[in-house]
mmCIF file with all atom_site columns, C-alpha atoms and ligand atoms in Angstrom:
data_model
loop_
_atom_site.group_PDB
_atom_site.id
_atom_site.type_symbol
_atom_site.label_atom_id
_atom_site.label_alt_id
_atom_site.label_comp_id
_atom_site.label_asym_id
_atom_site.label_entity_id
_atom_site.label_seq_id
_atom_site.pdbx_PDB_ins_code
_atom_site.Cartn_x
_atom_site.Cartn_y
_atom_site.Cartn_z
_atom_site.occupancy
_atom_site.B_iso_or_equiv
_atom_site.pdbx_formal_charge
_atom_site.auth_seq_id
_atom_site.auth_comp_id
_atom_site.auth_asym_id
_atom_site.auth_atom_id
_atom_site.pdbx_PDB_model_num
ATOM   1   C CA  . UNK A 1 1   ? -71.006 -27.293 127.304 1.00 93.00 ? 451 UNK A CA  1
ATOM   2   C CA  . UNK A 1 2   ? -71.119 -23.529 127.485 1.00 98.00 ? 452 UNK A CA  1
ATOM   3   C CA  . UNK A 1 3   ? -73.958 -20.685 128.360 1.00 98.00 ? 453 UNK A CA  1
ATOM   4   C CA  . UNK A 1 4   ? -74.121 -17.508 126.814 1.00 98.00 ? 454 UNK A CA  1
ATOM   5   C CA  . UNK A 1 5   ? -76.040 -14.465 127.929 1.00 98.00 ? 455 UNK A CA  1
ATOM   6   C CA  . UNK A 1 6   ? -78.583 -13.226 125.179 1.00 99.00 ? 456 UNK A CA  1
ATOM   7   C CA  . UNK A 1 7   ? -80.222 -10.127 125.049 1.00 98.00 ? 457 UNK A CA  1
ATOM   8   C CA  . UNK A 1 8   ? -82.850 -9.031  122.868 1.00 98.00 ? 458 UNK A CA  1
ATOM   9   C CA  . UNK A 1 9   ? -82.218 -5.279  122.481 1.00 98.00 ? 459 UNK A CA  1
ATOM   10  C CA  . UNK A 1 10  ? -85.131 -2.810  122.848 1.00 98.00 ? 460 UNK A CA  1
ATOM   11  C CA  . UNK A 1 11  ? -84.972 -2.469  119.078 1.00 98.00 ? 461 UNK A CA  1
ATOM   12  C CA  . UNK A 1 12  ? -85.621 -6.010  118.279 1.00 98.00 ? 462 UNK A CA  1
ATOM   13  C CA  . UNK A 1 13  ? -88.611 -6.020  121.048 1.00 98.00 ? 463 UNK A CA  1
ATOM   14  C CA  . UNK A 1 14  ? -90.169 -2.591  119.275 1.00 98.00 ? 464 UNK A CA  1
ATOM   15  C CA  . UNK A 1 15  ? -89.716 -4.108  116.282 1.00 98.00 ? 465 UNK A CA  1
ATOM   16  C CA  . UNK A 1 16  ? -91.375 -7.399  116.843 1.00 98.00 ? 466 UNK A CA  1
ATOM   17  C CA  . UNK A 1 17  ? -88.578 -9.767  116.150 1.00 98.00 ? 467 UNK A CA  1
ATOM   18  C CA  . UNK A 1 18  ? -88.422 -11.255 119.520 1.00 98.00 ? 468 UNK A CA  1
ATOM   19  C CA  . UNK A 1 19  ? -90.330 -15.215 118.286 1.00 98.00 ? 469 UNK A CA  1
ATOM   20  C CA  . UNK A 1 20  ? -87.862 -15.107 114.924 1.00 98.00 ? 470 UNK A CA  1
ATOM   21  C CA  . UNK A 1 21  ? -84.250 -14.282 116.924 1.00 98.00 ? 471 UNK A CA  1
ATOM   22  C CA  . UNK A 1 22  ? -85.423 -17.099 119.463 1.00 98.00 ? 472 UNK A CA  1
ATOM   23  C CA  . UNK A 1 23  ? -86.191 -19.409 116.446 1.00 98.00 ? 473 UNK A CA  1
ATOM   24  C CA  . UNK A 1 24  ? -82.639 -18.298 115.077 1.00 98.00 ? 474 UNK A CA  1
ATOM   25  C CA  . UNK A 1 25  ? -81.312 -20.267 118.496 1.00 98.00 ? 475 UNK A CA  1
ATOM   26  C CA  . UNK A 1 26  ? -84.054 -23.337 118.714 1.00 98.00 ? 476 UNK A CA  1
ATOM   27  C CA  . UNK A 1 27  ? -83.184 -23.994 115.137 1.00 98.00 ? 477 UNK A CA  1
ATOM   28  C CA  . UNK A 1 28  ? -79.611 -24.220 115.412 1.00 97.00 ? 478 UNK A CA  1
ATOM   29  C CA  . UNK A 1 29  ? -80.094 -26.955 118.441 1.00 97.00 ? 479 UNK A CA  1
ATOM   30  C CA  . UNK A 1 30  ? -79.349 -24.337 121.297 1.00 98.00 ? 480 UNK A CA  1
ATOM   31  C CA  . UNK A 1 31  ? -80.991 -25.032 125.111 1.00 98.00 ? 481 UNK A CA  1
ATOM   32  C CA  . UNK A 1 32  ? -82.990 -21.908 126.240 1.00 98.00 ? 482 UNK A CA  1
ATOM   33  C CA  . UNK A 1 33  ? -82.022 -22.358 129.821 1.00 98.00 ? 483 UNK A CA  1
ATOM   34  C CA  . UNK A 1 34  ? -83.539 -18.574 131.167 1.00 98.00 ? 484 UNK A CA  1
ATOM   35  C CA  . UNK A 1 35  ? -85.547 -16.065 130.067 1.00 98.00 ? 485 UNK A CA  1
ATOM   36  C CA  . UNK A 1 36  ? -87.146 -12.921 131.398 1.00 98.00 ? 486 UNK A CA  1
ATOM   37  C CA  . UNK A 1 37  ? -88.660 -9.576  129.800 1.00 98.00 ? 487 UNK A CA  1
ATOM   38  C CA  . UNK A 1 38  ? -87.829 -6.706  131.947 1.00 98.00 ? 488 UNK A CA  1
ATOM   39  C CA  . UNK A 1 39  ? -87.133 -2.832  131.746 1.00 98.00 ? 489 UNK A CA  1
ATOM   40  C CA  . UNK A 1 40  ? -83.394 -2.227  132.619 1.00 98.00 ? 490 UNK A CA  1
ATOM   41  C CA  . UNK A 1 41  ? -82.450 0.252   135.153 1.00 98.00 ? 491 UNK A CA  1
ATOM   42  C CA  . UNK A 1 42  ? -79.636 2.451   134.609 1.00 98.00 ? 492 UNK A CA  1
ATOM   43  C CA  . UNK A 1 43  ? -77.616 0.180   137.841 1.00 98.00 ? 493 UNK A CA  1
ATOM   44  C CA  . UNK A 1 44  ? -78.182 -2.801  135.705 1.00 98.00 ? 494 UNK A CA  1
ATOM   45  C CA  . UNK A 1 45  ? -77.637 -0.654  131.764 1.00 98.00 ? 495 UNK A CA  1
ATOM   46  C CA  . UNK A 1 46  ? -74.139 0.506   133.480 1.00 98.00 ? 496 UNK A CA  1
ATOM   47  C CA  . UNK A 1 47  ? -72.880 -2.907  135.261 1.00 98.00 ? 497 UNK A CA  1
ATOM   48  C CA  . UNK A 1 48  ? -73.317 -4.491  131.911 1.00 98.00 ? 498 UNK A CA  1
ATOM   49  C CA  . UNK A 1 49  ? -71.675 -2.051  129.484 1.00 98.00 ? 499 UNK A CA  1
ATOM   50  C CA  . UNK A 1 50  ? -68.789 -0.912  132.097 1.00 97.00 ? 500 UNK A CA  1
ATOM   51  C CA  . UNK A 1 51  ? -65.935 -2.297  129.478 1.00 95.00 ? 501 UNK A CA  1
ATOM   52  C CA  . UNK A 1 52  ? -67.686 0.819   127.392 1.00 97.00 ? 502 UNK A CA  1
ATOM   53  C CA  . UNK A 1 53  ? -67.534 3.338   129.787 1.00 97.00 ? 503 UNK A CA  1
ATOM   54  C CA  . UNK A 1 54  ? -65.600 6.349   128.194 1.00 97.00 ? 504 UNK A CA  1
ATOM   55  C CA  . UNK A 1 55  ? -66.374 5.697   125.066 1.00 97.00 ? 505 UNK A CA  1
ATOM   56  C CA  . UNK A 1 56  ? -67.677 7.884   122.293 1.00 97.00 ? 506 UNK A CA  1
ATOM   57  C CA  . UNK A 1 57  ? -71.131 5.825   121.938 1.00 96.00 ? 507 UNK A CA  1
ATOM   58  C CA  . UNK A 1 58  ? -71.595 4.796   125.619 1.00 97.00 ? 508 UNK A CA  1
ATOM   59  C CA  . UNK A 1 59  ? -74.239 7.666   127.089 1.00 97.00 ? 509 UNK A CA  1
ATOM   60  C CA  . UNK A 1 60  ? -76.031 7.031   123.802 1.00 97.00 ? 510 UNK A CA  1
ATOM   61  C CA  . UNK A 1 61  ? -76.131 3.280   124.211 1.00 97.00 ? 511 UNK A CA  1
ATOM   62  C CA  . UNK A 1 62  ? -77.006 3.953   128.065 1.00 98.00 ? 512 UNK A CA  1
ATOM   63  C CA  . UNK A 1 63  ? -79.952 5.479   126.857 1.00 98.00 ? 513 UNK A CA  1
ATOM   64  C CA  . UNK A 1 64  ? -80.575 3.362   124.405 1.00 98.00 ? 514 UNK A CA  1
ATOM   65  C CA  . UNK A 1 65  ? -81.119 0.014   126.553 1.00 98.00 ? 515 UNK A CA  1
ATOM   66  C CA  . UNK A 1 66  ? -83.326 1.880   129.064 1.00 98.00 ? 516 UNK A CA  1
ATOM   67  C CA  . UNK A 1 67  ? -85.545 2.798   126.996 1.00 98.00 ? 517 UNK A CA  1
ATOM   68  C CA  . UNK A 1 68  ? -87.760 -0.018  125.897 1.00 98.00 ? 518 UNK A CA  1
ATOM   69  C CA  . UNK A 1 69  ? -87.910 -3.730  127.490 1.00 98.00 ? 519 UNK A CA  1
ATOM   70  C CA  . UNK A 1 70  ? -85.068 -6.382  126.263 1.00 98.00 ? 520 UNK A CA  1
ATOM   71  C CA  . UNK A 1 71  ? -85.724 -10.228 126.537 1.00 98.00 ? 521 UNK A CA  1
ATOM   72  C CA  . UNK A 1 72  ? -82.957 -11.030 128.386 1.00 99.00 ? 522 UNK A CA  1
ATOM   73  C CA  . UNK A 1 73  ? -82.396 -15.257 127.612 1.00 99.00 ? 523 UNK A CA  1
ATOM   74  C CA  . UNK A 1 74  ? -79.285 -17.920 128.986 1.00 99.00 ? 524 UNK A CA  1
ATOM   75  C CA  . UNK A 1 75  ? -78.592 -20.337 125.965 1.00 98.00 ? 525 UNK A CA  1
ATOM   76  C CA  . UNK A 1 76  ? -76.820 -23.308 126.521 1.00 98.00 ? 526 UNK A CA  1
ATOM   77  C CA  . UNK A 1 77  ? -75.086 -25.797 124.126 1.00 97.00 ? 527 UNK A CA  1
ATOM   78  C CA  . UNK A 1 78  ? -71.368 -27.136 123.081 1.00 97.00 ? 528 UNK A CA  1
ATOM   79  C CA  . UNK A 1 79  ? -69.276 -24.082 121.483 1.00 97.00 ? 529 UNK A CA  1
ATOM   80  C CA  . UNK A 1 80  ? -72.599 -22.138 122.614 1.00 98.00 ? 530 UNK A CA  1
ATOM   81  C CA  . UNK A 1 81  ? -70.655 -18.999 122.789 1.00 98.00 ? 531 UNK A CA  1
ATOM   82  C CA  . UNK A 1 82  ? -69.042 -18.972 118.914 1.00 98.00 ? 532 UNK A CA  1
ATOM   83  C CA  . UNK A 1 83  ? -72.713 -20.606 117.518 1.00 98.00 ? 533 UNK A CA  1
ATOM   84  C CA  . UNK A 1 84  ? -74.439 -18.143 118.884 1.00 98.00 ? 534 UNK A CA  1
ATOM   85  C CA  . UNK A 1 85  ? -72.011 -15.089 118.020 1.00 98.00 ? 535 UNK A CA  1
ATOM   86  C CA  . UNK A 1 86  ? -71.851 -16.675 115.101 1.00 98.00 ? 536 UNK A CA  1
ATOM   87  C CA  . UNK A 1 87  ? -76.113 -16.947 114.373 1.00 98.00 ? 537 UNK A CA  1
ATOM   88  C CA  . UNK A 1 88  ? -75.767 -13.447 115.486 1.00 98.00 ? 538 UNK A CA  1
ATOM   89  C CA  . UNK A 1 89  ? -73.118 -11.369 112.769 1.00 98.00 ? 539 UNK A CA  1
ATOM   90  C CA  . UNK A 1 90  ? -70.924 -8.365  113.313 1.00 98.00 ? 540 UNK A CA  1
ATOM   91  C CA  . UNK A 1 91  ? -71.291 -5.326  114.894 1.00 97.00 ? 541 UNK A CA  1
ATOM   92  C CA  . UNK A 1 92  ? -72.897 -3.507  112.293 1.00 97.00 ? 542 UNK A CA  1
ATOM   93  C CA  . UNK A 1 93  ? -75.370 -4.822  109.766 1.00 97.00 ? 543 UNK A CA  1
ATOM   94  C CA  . UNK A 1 94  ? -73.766 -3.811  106.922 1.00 97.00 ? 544 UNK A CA  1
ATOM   95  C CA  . UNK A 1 95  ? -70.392 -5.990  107.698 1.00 97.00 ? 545 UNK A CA  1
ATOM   96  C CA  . UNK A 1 96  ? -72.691 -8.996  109.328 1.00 98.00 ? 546 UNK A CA  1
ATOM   97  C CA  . UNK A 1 97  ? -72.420 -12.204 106.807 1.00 98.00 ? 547 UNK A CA  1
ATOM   98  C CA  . UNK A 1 98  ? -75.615 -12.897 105.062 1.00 98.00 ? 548 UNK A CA  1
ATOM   99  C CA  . UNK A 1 99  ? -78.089 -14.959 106.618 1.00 98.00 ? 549 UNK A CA  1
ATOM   100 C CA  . UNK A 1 100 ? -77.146 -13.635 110.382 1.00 98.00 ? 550 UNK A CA  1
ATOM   101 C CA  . UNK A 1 101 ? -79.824 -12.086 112.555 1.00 98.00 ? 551 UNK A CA  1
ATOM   102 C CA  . UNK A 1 102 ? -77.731 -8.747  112.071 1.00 98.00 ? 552 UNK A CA  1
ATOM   103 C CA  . UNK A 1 103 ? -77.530 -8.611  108.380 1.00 98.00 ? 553 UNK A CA  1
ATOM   104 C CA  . UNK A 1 104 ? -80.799 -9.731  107.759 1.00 98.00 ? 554 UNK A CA  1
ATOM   105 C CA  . UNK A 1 105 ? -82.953 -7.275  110.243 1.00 98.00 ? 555 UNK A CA  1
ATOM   106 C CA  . UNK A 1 106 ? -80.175 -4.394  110.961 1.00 97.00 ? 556 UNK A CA  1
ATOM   107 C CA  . UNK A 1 107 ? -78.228 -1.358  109.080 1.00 96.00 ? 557 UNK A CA  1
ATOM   108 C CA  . UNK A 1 108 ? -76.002 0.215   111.915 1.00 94.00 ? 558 UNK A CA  1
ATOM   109 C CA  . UNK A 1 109 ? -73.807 -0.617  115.359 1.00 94.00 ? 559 UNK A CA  1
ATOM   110 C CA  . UNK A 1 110 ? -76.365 0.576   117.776 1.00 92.00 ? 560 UNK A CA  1
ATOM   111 C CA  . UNK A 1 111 ? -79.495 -0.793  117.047 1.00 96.00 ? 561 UNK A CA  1
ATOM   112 C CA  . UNK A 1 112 ? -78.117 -4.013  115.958 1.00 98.00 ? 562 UNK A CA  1
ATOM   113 C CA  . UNK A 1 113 ? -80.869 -6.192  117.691 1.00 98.00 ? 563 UNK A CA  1
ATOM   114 C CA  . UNK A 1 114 ? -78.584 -8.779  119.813 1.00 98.00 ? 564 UNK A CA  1
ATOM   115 C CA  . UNK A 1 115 ? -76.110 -8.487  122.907 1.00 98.00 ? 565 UNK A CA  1
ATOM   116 C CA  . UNK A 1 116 ? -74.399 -12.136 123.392 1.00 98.00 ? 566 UNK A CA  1
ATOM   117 C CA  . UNK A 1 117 ? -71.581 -12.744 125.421 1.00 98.00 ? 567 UNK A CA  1
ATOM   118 C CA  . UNK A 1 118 ? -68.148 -12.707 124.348 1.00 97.00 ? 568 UNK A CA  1
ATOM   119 C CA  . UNK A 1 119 ? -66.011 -15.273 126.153 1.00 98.00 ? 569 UNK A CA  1
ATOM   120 C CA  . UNK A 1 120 ? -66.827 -18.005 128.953 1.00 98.00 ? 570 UNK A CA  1
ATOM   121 C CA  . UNK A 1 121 ? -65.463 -15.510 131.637 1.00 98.00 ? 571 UNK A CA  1
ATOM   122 C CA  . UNK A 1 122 ? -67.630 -12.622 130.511 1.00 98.00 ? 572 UNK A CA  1
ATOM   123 C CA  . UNK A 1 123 ? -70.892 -15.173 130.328 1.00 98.00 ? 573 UNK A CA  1
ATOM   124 C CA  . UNK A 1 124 ? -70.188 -16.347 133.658 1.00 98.00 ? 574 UNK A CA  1
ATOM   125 C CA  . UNK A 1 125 ? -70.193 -12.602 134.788 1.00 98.00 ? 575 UNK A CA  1
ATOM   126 C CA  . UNK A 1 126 ? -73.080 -11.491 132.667 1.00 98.00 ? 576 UNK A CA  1
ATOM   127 C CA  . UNK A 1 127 ? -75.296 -14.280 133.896 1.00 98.00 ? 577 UNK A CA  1
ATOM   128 C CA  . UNK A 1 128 ? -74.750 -13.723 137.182 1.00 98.00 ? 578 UNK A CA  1
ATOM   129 C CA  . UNK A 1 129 ? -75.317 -10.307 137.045 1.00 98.00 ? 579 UNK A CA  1
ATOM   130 C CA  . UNK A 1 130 ? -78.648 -10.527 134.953 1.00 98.00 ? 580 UNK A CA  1
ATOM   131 C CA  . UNK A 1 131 ? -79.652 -13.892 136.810 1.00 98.00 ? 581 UNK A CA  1
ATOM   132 C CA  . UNK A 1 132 ? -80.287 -15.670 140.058 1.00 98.00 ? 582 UNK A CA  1
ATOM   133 C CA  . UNK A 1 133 ? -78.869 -19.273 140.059 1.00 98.00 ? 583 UNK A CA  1
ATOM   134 C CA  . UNK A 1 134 ? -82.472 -20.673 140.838 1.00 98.00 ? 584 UNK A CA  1
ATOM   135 C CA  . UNK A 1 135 ? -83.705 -18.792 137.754 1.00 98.00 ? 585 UNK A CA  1
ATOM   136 C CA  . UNK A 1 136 ? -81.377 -20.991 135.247 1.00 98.00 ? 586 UNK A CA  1
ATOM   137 C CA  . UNK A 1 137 ? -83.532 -24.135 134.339 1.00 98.00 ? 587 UNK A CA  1
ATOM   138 C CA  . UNK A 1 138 ? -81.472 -28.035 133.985 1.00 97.00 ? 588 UNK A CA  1
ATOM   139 C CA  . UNK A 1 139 ? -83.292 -29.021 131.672 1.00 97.00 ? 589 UNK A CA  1
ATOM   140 C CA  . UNK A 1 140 ? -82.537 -31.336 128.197 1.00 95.00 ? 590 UNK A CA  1
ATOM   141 C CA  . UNK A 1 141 ? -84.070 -30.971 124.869 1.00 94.00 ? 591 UNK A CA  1
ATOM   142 C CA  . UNK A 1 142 ? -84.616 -35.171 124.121 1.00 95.00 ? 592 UNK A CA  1
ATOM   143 C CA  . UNK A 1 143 ? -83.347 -34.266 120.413 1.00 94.00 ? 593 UNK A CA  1
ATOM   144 C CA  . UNK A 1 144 ? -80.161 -33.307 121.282 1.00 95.00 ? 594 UNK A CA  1
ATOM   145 C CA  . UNK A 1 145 ? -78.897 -36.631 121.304 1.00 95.00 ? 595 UNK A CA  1
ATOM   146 C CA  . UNK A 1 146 ? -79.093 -36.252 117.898 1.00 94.00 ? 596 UNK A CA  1
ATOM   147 C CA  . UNK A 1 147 ? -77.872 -32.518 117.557 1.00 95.00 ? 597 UNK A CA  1
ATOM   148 C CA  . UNK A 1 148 ? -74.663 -33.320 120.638 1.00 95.00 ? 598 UNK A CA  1
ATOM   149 C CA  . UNK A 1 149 ? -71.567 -35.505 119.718 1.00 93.00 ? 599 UNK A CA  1
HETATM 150 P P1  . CMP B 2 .   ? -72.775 -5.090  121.398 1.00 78.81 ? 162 CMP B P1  1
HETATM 151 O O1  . CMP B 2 .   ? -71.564 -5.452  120.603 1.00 78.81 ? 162 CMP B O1  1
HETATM 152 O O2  . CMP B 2 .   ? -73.734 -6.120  121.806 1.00 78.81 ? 162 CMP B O2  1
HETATM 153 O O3  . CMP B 2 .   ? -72.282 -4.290  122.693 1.00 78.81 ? 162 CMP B O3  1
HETATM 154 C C1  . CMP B 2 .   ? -71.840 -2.961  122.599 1.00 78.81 ? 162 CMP B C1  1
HETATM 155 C C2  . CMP B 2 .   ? -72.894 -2.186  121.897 1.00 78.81 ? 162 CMP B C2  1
HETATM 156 O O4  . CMP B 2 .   ? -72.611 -0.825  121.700 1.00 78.81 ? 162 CMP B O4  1
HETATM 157 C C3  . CMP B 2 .   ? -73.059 -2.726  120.491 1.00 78.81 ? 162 CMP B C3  1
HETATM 158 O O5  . CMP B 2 .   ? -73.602 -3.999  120.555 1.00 78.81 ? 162 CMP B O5  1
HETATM 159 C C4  . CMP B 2 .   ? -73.925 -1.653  119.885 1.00 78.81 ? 162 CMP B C4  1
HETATM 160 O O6  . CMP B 2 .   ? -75.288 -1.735  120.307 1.00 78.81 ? 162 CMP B O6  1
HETATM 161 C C5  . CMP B 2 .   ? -73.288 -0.430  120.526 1.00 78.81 ? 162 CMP B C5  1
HETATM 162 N N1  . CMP B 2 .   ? -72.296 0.166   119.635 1.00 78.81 ? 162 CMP B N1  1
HETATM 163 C C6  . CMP B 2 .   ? -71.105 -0.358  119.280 1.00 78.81 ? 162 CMP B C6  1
HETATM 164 N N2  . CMP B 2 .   ? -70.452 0.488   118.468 1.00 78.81 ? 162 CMP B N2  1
HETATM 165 C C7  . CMP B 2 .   ? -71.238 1.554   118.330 1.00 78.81 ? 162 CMP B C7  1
HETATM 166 C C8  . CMP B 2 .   ? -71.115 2.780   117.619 1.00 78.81 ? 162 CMP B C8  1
HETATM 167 N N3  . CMP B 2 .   ? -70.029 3.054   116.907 1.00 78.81 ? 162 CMP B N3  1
HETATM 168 N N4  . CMP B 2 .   ? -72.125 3.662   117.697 1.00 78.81 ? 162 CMP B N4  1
HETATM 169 C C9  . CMP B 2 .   ? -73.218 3.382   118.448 1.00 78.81 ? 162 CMP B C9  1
HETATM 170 N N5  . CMP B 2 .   ? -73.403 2.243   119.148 1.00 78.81 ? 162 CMP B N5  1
HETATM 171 C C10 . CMP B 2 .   ? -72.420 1.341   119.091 1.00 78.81 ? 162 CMP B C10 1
#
């Protein structure tokens, strides 16, 4: 079982896509373990994108995720990392395979909707960074015995 962090960039809140990217997850069997809408601070905007630092698009994406709210979400499932990254497409929208969240509701690399974690080491990090341990819910979903091997 694996847990990805999820993030629901301020362009998908502005533009209102927040119920059809969670569907995106339900649908494919995922376990929404945490959720919480908040306004990121720069602290938190800068602990999260520190493997960017330096780079040509990093002030910009700074700005960026401060400006709005994100839905920040922990989904948990078996291969939840690759499903989700998967659900989610490529970088930019234009290189995203059809039927991902990116292809079907984004164009470019910055406003391309979704953050989700990359590895299990980087979850674990990003989770703990975005989350308090008491804020992750055990929970089952009583269909998953027919979604789980
Ligand atoms: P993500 O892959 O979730 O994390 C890094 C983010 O930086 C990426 O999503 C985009 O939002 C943003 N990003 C990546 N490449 C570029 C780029 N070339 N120009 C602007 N923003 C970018």
């Amino acid at each position: 079982m694996e847990r990805s962090l999820v993030l629901v960039k301020p362009d998908g809140v502005q533009r209102g896509l927040i119920g059809k990217i969670i569907t995106r997850f339900e649908d494919r069997g995922l376990r929404l373990i945490a959720a919480k809408f908040l306004l990121v601070s720069p602290e938190l905007a800068s602990a999260h994108y520190a493997v960017h630092a330096g780079k040509s698009f990093y002030d910009a994406l700074i700005q960026f995720i401060t400006a709005s709210p994100v839905m920040a979400m922990v989904w948990e499932g078996p291969d939840a990392i690759a499903a989700i990254r998967q659900t989610v497409g490529k970088t930019r929208g234009t290189e995203a395979d059809p039927g991902t969240i990116r292809h079907d509701y984004a164009l470019q690399a910055r406003y391309n909707l979704v953050h989700a974690s990359d590895s299990p080491e980087n979850a674990a990090a990003e989770i703990a960074l975005w989350f308090k341990p008491e804020e992750l819910v055990a929970w089952q979903r009583d269909t998953e015995k027919w979604t789980y091997e």
